[in-house]
mmCIF file of C-alpha atoms (C1' of nucleotides) in Angstrom:
data_model
loop_
_atom_site.group_PDB
_atom_site.id
_atom_site.type_symbol
_atom_site.label_atom_id
_atom_site.label_comp_id
_atom_site.label_asym_id
_atom_site.label_seq_id
_atom_site.Cartn_x
_atom_site.Cartn_y
_atom_site.Cartn_z
ATOM 1 C CA MET A 1 107.887 94.860 90.824
ATOM 2 C CA GLN A 2 107.548 98.776 91.312
ATOM 3 C CA ILE A 3 107.017 100.715 94.488
ATOM 4 C CA ARG A 4 105.969 104.218 93.799
ATOM 5 C CA LEU A 5 104.872 107.113 96.088
ATOM 6 C CA LYS A 6 102.038 109.279 94.642
ATOM 7 C CA ASN A 7 99.719 111.537 96.439
ATOM 8 C CA ASP A 8 100.806 110.026 99.942
ATOM 9 C CA ILE A 9 99.888 106.648 98.747
ATOM 10 C CA VAL A 10 102.524 103.996 98.000
ATOM 11 C CA LYS A 11 101.587 101.767 95.162
ATOM 12 C CA VAL A 12 103.206 98.351 94.854
ATOM 13 C CA SER A 13 102.667 96.486 91.543
ATOM 14 C CA PRO A 14 102.306 94.014 90.201
ATOM 15 C CA VAL A 15 101.546 91.830 93.223
ATOM 16 C CA LEU A 16 101.040 88.440 91.551
ATOM 17 C CA ASP A 17 99.119 85.582 93.038
ATOM 18 C CA PHE A 18 98.320 87.722 96.077
ATOM 19 C CA ASN A 19 95.060 88.314 97.751
ATOM 20 C CA LEU A 20 95.025 90.832 100.639
ATOM 21 C CA GLN A 21 91.696 89.589 102.113
ATOM 22 C CA ASP A 22 92.449 85.917 102.020
ATOM 23 C CA THR A 23 95.974 86.621 103.361
ATOM 24 C CA LEU A 24 94.736 88.583 106.260
ATOM 25 C CA GLU A 25 91.665 86.488 107.058
ATOM 26 C CA CYS A 26 93.330 82.935 106.824
ATOM 27 C CA GLY A 27 93.918 82.918 110.584
ATOM 28 C CA GLN A 28 97.536 83.564 110.622
ATOM 29 C CA CYS A 29 97.395 87.154 112.108
ATOM 30 C CA PHE A 30 94.946 88.906 114.506
ATOM 31 C CA HIS A 31 95.850 92.625 114.792
ATOM 32 C CA PHE A 32 94.025 94.292 111.944
ATOM 33 C CA GLU A 33 90.662 95.873 111.233
ATOM 34 C CA LYS A 34 88.406 95.711 108.290
ATOM 35 C CA VAL A 35 87.225 99.353 107.806
ATOM 36 C CA SER A 36 85.093 98.851 104.725
ATOM 37 C CA GLU A 37 84.729 96.443 101.883
ATOM 38 C CA GLN A 38 88.004 97.763 100.337
ATOM 39 C CA TYR A 39 90.130 98.876 103.280
ATOM 40 C CA TYR A 40 92.003 97.107 106.023
ATOM 41 C CA ARG A 41 93.917 98.758 108.741
ATOM 42 C CA ILE A 42 97.084 96.779 110.036
ATOM 43 C CA PHE A 43 98.837 97.512 113.244
ATOM 44 C CA ALA A 44 102.415 96.247 113.304
ATOM 45 C CA PHE A 45 105.976 97.378 113.750
ATOM 46 C CA GLY A 46 104.745 100.306 115.896
ATOM 47 C CA LYS A 47 102.728 101.646 113.138
ATOM 48 C CA VAL A 48 99.175 101.728 111.664
ATOM 49 C CA ILE A 49 98.768 101.408 107.849
ATOM 50 C CA GLN A 50 95.741 101.473 105.694
ATOM 51 C CA VAL A 51 95.841 98.965 102.806
ATOM 52 C CA GLN A 52 93.760 98.319 99.799
ATOM 53 C CA GLN A 53 94.169 96.074 96.872
ATOM 54 C CA ILE A 54 92.935 96.900 93.297
ATOM 55 C CA GLY A 55 93.626 94.134 90.862
ATOM 56 C CA ASP A 56 97.365 93.484 91.009
ATOM 57 C CA THR A 57 98.164 96.823 92.784
ATOM 58 C CA LEU A 58 98.551 97.171 96.575
ATOM 59 C CA LEU A 59 97.914 100.618 97.817
ATOM 60 C CA ILE A 60 99.485 101.550 101.211
ATOM 61 C CA GLU A 61 98.610 104.709 103.074
ATOM 62 C CA ASN A 62 100.099 106.295 106.018
ATOM 63 C CA SER A 63 103.630 104.975 105.107
ATOM 64 C CA SER A 64 106.523 105.981 102.828
ATOM 65 C CA ASP A 65 108.197 104.195 99.887
ATOM 66 C CA ILE A 66 111.280 103.629 102.021
ATOM 67 C CA GLU A 67 109.151 102.188 104.891
ATOM 68 C CA VAL A 68 107.283 99.976 102.367
ATOM 69 C CA LYS A 69 110.553 98.569 100.931
ATOM 70 C CA HIS A 70 112.115 98.004 104.341
ATOM 71 C CA ILE A 71 109.054 96.877 106.351
ATOM 72 C CA TRP A 72 105.879 96.083 104.572
ATOM 73 C CA MET A 73 107.303 94.212 101.445
ATOM 74 C CA HIS A 74 108.830 91.868 104.130
ATOM 75 C CA TYR A 75 105.632 91.725 106.279
ATOM 76 C CA PHE A 76 103.561 90.778 103.238
ATOM 77 C CA ASP A 77 106.307 88.542 102.053
ATOM 78 C CA LEU A 78 106.128 90.211 98.485
ATOM 79 C CA TYR A 79 109.710 89.605 97.634
ATOM 80 C CA ARG A 80 109.068 85.802 97.335
ATOM 81 C CA ASP A 81 107.874 84.062 94.163
ATOM 82 C CA TYR A 82 104.659 82.542 95.090
ATOM 83 C CA GLY A 83 103.850 81.415 91.559
ATOM 84 C CA ASP A 84 106.862 79.088 91.776
ATOM 85 C CA ILE A 85 105.839 77.761 95.204
ATOM 86 C CA LYS A 86 102.328 76.971 94.020
ATOM 87 C CA ASN A 87 103.544 75.340 90.812
ATOM 88 C CA LYS A 88 105.664 72.996 92.928
ATOM 89 C CA LEU A 89 102.724 72.144 95.191
ATOM 90 C CA LEU A 90 100.280 71.645 92.334
ATOM 91 C CA LYS A 91 102.490 68.749 91.127
ATOM 92 C CA ILE A 92 102.498 66.929 94.434
ATOM 93 C CA ASP A 93 98.895 65.633 94.316
ATOM 94 C CA SER A 94 95.197 66.454 93.405
ATOM 95 C CA ILE A 95 94.458 67.167 97.165
ATOM 96 C CA ILE A 96 96.913 69.974 97.619
ATOM 97 C CA GLN A 97 96.032 71.210 94.157
ATOM 98 C CA ARG A 98 92.398 71.622 95.196
ATOM 99 C CA ALA A 99 93.412 73.515 98.447
ATOM 100 C CA VAL A 100 95.818 75.824 96.613
ATOM 101 C CA GLU A 101 93.170 76.487 93.861
ATOM 102 C CA TYR A 102 90.530 77.212 96.438
ATOM 103 C CA LYS A 103 92.418 80.227 97.758
ATOM 104 C CA PRO A 104 95.356 80.938 95.561
ATOM 105 C CA GLY A 105 96.134 84.339 96.864
ATOM 106 C CA ILE A 106 97.249 83.485 100.372
ATOM 107 C CA TYR A 107 100.748 84.544 101.337
ATOM 108 C CA ILE A 108 102.516 83.789 104.540
ATOM 109 C CA LEU A 109 103.010 86.976 106.477
ATOM 110 C CA GLN A 110 106.299 87.636 108.235
ATOM 111 C CA GLN A 111 105.078 89.019 111.648
ATOM 112 C CA GLU A 112 106.957 90.404 114.509
ATOM 113 C CA PRO A 113 108.245 87.337 116.526
ATOM 114 C CA PHE A 114 107.203 88.758 119.920
ATOM 115 C CA GLU A 115 103.720 89.707 119.002
ATOM 116 C CA CYS A 116 103.448 86.391 117.124
ATOM 117 C CA LEU A 117 104.434 84.399 120.171
ATOM 118 C CA ILE A 118 102.048 86.057 122.585
ATOM 119 C CA SER A 119 99.321 85.970 120.066
ATOM 120 C CA PHE A 120 99.467 82.261 119.660
ATOM 121 C CA ILE A 121 99.893 81.666 123.342
ATOM 122 C CA ILE A 122 96.509 83.598 123.646
ATOM 123 C CA SER A 123 94.911 81.493 120.777
ATOM 124 C CA GLN A 124 94.815 78.218 122.657
ATOM 125 C CA ASN A 125 91.304 77.075 123.297
ATOM 126 C CA LYS A 126 89.866 80.336 121.913
ATOM 127 C CA GLN A 127 87.985 81.510 118.902
ATOM 128 C CA ILE A 128 89.365 84.064 116.493
ATOM 129 C CA PRO A 129 87.118 86.980 117.705
ATOM 130 C CA HIS A 130 88.210 86.347 121.309
ATOM 131 C CA ILE A 131 91.869 86.183 120.330
ATOM 132 C CA LYS A 132 91.499 89.430 118.596
ATOM 133 C CA ALA A 133 89.692 91.044 121.637
ATOM 134 C CA VAL A 134 92.553 89.936 124.004
ATOM 135 C CA ILE A 135 95.232 91.315 121.683
ATOM 136 C CA ARG A 136 93.400 94.715 121.367
ATOM 137 C CA ASN A 137 92.935 94.769 125.188
ATOM 138 C CA LEU A 138 96.628 94.046 125.762
ATOM 139 C CA SER A 139 97.644 96.652 123.148
ATOM 140 C CA ALA A 140 95.309 99.294 124.685
ATOM 141 C CA ALA A 141 96.707 98.678 128.204
ATOM 142 C CA TRP A 142 100.345 98.368 127.470
ATOM 143 C CA GLY A 143 101.135 99.293 123.921
ATOM 144 C CA THR A 144 102.035 102.619 122.274
ATOM 145 C CA LYS A 145 99.348 104.859 121.012
ATOM 146 C CA VAL A 146 99.287 105.690 117.303
ATOM 147 C CA HIS A 147 96.811 107.989 115.529
ATOM 148 C CA TYR A 148 95.285 107.695 112.062
ATOM 149 C CA GLN A 149 92.495 109.670 110.507
ATOM 150 C CA ASN A 150 91.556 111.311 113.920
ATOM 151 C CA LYS A 151 91.238 107.899 115.546
ATOM 152 C CA GLU A 152 93.522 106.574 118.326
ATOM 153 C CA TYR A 153 94.756 102.948 118.102
ATOM 154 C CA SER A 154 97.291 100.904 120.058
ATOM 155 C CA VAL A 155 99.992 98.839 118.693
ATOM 156 C CA PHE A 156 101.064 95.514 120.413
ATOM 157 C CA PRO A 157 103.300 96.156 123.364
ATOM 158 C CA THR A 158 106.998 95.559 122.956
ATOM 159 C CA LEU A 159 108.770 93.161 125.427
ATOM 160 C CA ALA A 160 109.885 96.014 127.482
ATOM 161 C CA GLN A 161 106.427 97.329 127.843
ATOM 162 C CA LEU A 162 104.759 93.998 128.519
ATOM 163 C CA LYS A 163 107.198 92.706 130.978
ATOM 164 C CA GLU A 164 106.027 95.425 133.371
ATOM 165 C CA ALA A 165 102.588 93.912 133.548
ATOM 166 C CA SER A 166 101.745 91.449 136.401
ATOM 167 C CA GLU A 167 99.800 88.236 135.902
ATOM 168 C CA GLU A 168 96.727 89.889 137.481
ATOM 169 C CA GLN A 169 97.008 92.960 135.150
ATOM 170 C CA ILE A 170 97.280 90.659 132.082
ATOM 171 C CA LYS A 171 94.193 88.836 133.294
ATOM 172 C CA GLU A 172 92.293 92.051 133.192
ATOM 173 C CA SER A 173 92.686 91.861 129.394
ATOM 174 C CA LYS A 174 90.690 88.632 129.495
ATOM 175 C CA ALA A 175 93.550 86.347 128.846
ATOM 176 C CA GLY A 176 92.282 84.046 131.535
ATOM 177 C CA PHE A 177 94.520 81.121 132.475
ATOM 178 C CA ARG A 178 96.948 82.093 129.637
ATOM 179 C CA ALA A 179 98.103 85.149 131.717
ATOM 180 C CA LYS A 180 100.671 83.100 133.629
ATOM 181 C CA TYR A 181 101.974 81.764 130.275
ATOM 182 C CA ILE A 182 102.534 85.391 129.026
ATOM 183 C CA VAL A 183 104.284 86.248 132.081
ATOM 184 C CA ASP A 184 106.640 83.245 131.758
ATOM 185 C CA ALA A 185 107.361 84.127 128.112
ATOM 186 C CA CYS A 186 108.240 87.751 129.124
ATOM 187 C CA GLU A 187 110.512 86.471 131.936
ATOM 188 C CA LYS A 188 112.409 84.044 129.736
ATOM 189 C CA LEU A 189 112.794 86.550 126.989
ATOM 190 C CA SER A 190 113.839 89.491 129.084
ATOM 191 C CA SER A 191 116.355 87.430 131.121
ATOM 192 C CA GLY A 192 117.948 86.304 127.928
ATOM 193 C CA GLU A 193 117.160 82.591 128.519
ATOM 194 C CA ILE A 194 115.544 82.666 125.091
ATOM 195 C CA ASP A 195 116.551 85.227 122.299
ATOM 196 C CA LEU A 196 113.893 85.359 119.571
ATOM 197 C CA SER A 197 116.279 87.191 117.252
ATOM 198 C CA LYS A 198 118.581 84.282 117.197
ATOM 199 C CA LEU A 199 115.927 81.716 116.282
ATOM 200 C CA PHE A 200 115.821 82.931 112.737
ATOM 201 C CA GLU A 201 119.237 81.325 112.015
ATOM 202 C CA LEU A 202 118.987 78.173 114.171
ATOM 203 C CA PRO A 203 118.004 74.914 112.601
ATOM 204 C CA ILE A 204 114.233 74.495 112.899
ATOM 205 C CA ASP A 205 114.324 71.819 115.508
ATOM 206 C CA GLU A 206 116.696 73.651 117.785
ATOM 207 C CA ALA A 207 114.564 76.934 117.510
ATOM 208 C CA ARG A 208 111.436 74.794 118.282
ATOM 209 C CA SER A 209 113.075 73.401 121.311
ATOM 210 C CA GLN A 210 113.886 76.866 122.611
ATOM 211 C CA LEU A 211 110.258 77.903 122.108
ATOM 212 C CA LEU A 212 108.924 74.845 123.931
ATOM 213 C CA LYS A 213 110.646 75.934 127.015
ATOM 214 C CA ILE A 214 108.069 78.564 127.567
ATOM 215 C CA LYS A 215 105.023 77.657 129.583
ATOM 216 C CA GLY A 216 101.933 77.437 127.495
ATOM 217 C CA VAL A 217 103.948 76.772 124.343
ATOM 218 C CA GLY A 218 103.370 73.344 122.954
ATOM 219 C CA ASN A 219 104.064 71.939 119.406
ATOM 220 C CA LYS A 220 101.125 73.905 117.726
ATOM 221 C CA VAL A 221 102.003 77.190 119.119
ATOM 222 C CA ALA A 222 105.727 76.749 118.450
ATOM 223 C CA ASP A 223 105.214 75.734 114.984
ATOM 224 C CA CYS A 224 102.903 78.888 114.447
ATOM 225 C CA VAL A 225 105.756 81.186 115.798
ATOM 226 C CA LEU A 226 108.342 79.308 113.545
ATOM 227 C CA LEU A 227 106.168 79.762 110.477
ATOM 228 C CA TYR A 228 104.570 83.214 110.914
ATOM 229 C CA GLY A 229 107.169 85.000 112.921
ATOM 230 C CA LEU A 230 110.644 83.386 112.296
ATOM 231 C CA GLY A 231 110.545 82.532 108.565
ATOM 232 C CA HIS A 232 110.909 78.716 109.149
ATOM 233 C CA HIS A 233 108.771 77.594 106.286
ATOM 234 C CA ARG A 234 109.194 73.850 106.956
ATOM 235 C CA ALA A 235 107.074 74.279 110.062
ATOM 236 C CA PHE A 236 103.645 72.572 109.700
ATOM 237 C CA PRO A 237 101.376 73.701 112.443
ATOM 238 C CA LYS A 238 98.841 71.046 113.243
ATOM 239 C CA ASP A 239 95.696 72.541 114.745
ATOM 240 C CA VAL A 240 92.396 70.760 114.861
ATOM 241 C CA TRP A 241 91.494 71.706 111.289
ATOM 242 C CA VAL A 242 94.855 70.676 109.839
ATOM 243 C CA LYS A 243 94.495 67.244 111.747
ATOM 244 C CA ARG A 244 90.922 66.927 110.369
ATOM 245 C CA VAL A 245 91.875 67.617 106.748
ATOM 246 C CA MET A 246 94.953 65.374 106.836
ATOM 247 C CA GLU A 247 93.052 62.522 108.232
ATOM 248 C CA TYR A 248 90.070 63.083 105.907
ATOM 249 C CA PHE A 249 92.263 62.958 102.721
ATOM 250 C CA TYR A 250 95.420 61.038 103.652
ATOM 251 C CA PHE A 251 94.626 58.565 106.391
ATOM 252 C CA GLY A 252 91.186 57.353 105.359
ATOM 253 C CA GLY A 253 89.232 59.328 108.012
ATOM 254 C CA GLU A 254 91.125 57.280 110.772
ATOM 255 C CA ASN A 255 92.211 59.163 113.951
ATOM 256 C CA THR A 256 95.887 59.592 113.470
ATOM 257 C CA LYS A 257 98.679 60.636 115.830
ATOM 258 C CA MET A 258 100.050 64.121 115.460
ATOM 259 C CA GLU A 259 103.658 62.632 115.058
ATOM 260 C CA THR A 260 102.386 60.516 112.191
ATOM 261 C CA ILE A 261 100.825 63.491 110.439
ATOM 262 C CA GLU A 262 104.003 65.563 111.023
ATOM 263 C CA ALA A 263 106.238 62.926 109.440
ATOM 264 C CA PHE A 264 103.875 62.463 106.514
ATOM 265 C CA ALA A 265 103.754 66.275 105.855
ATOM 266 C CA ALA A 266 107.484 66.571 106.081
ATOM 267 C CA GLU A 267 108.042 63.762 103.676
ATOM 268 C CA LYS A 268 105.276 64.939 101.280
ATOM 269 C CA PHE A 269 105.739 68.707 101.317
ATOM 270 C CA GLY A 270 109.244 69.088 102.403
ATOM 271 C CA GLU A 271 110.529 72.747 102.495
ATOM 272 C CA LEU A 272 107.072 73.878 101.322
ATOM 273 C CA ALA A 273 105.149 72.287 104.259
ATOM 274 C CA GLY A 274 104.266 75.584 105.885
ATOM 275 C CA PHE A 275 102.815 76.922 102.586
ATOM 276 C CA ALA A 276 100.945 73.695 102.161
ATOM 277 C CA GLN A 277 99.601 73.931 105.682
ATOM 278 C CA GLN A 278 98.042 77.362 105.129
ATOM 279 C CA TYR A 279 96.163 76.362 101.949
ATOM 280 C CA LEU A 280 95.018 73.113 103.698
ATOM 281 C CA PHE A 281 93.942 75.024 106.871
ATOM 282 C CA TYR A 282 91.727 77.498 104.950
ATOM 283 C CA TYR A 283 90.284 75.022 102.708
ATOM 284 C CA ALA A 284 89.359 72.702 105.605
ATOM 285 C CA ARG A 285 88.093 75.456 107.813
ATOM 286 C CA ASP A 286 85.928 77.065 105.155
ATOM 287 C CA LEU A 287 84.438 73.892 103.813
ATOM 288 C CA LYS A 288 84.368 72.194 107.276
ATOM 289 C CA ILE A 289 86.198 69.211 105.947
ATOM 290 C CA GLY A 290 86.225 66.276 108.290
ATOM 291 C CA LYS A 291 83.878 67.868 110.935
ATOM 292 C "C1'" DT B 1 71.718 76.257 130.984
ATOM 293 C "C1'" DT B 2 75.182 73.849 128.516
ATOM 294 C "C1'" DC B 3 78.591 73.158 125.410
ATOM 295 C "C1'" DC B 4 82.610 74.294 122.821
ATOM 296 C "C1'" DA B 5 86.522 76.850 120.743
ATOM 297 C "C1'" DG B 6 92.805 77.137 116.028
ATOM 298 C "C1'" DG B 7 96.020 73.895 123.011
ATOM 299 C "C1'" DT B 8 98.650 72.855 126.928
ATOM 300 C "C1'" DA B 9 99.766 71.308 131.636
ATOM 301 C "C1'" DT B 10 98.967 68.120 134.961
ATOM 302 C "C1'" DG B 11 97.933 63.948 137.221
ATOM 303 C "C1'" DC B 12 97.316 59.136 137.164
ATOM 304 C "C1'" DA B 13 97.468 54.239 135.502
ATOM 305 C "C1'" DT C 1 103.855 56.567 127.315
ATOM 306 C "C1'" DG C 2 99.030 57.317 126.893
ATOM 307 C "C1'" DC C 3 94.805 59.000 128.343
ATOM 308 C "C1'" DA C 4 91.432 62.109 130.817
ATOM 309 C "C1'" DT C 5 90.635 66.337 132.693
ATOM 310 C "C1'" DA C 6 90.790 71.235 133.878
ATOM 311 C "C1'" DC C 7 91.401 75.665 132.454
ATOM 312 C "C1'" DC C 8 89.364 81.862 131.483
ATOM 313 C "C1'" DT C 9 85.962 83.611 128.568
ATOM 314 C "C1'" DG C 10 82.198 84.429 125.516
ATOM 315 C "C1'" DG C 11 79.013 83.202 122.031
ATOM 316 C "C1'" DA C 12 75.741 79.974 120.104
#
DNA sequence: TTCCAGGTATGCA
DNA sequence: TGCATACCTGGA
């Protein structure tokens, strides 16, 4: 894969098996903006970039080749061989095969753990447009301003910035009853009771138990943070859509306990469970499987 | 007006 | 342990 800077645009190619739109819009991240049919602006790592995909080339603006190598390649997970992952999944059964082939260009983003944690705490009992709105509001109120093409944006606040906010102030960003959970997360992280940076290396079950200490973090939110923010690709977040699609295809449409689905997925997909989950989720949500 | 959304905590049997 | 219910908010 080549990373070249030309006319202030960093071109990465070839990005095989990758689809920018599906990767951003498959529900794993919330802090981006579609500015036209071609362009997305992404706010992360204290920066704003504008990204476009033309065939198997990814064009990144407002960045540098060094930054792309060290930040955005990891963010988009472009160093990983998704061709190999998908080949392995396709051999498992015709169900996962259908899901993979439905949106074969989905990659699992590697997001910043703190933003990922707060975003998925916000996500409970909310629809995606609302989640995005709360994240925008929190960023505008507490995050650092960044400028691009004469527009001002805000990136998501750091822990140091967000811990200054009171529960009442967080509620002003329309977080509702989740505000107290955000405060609890900030307290546990800033006191050192939980150290997100250490959760990368811990075994997944230990990392999950740490996350579950935070109020408002249950199994679903913890698994999302493990998968999208901490690189634990065995994590299999079971939201309402994943539950529906798993019951529909693997349990004869019968109401099935989350623990049963969890064990089944671990056995069936093993170390690729997180990838399988993402393809199944998008497939189920788009086609309204099981609803 | 009422219901529901990508969940979780709480109370009660 | 299992189930029902409430919870901010906004859109359908």
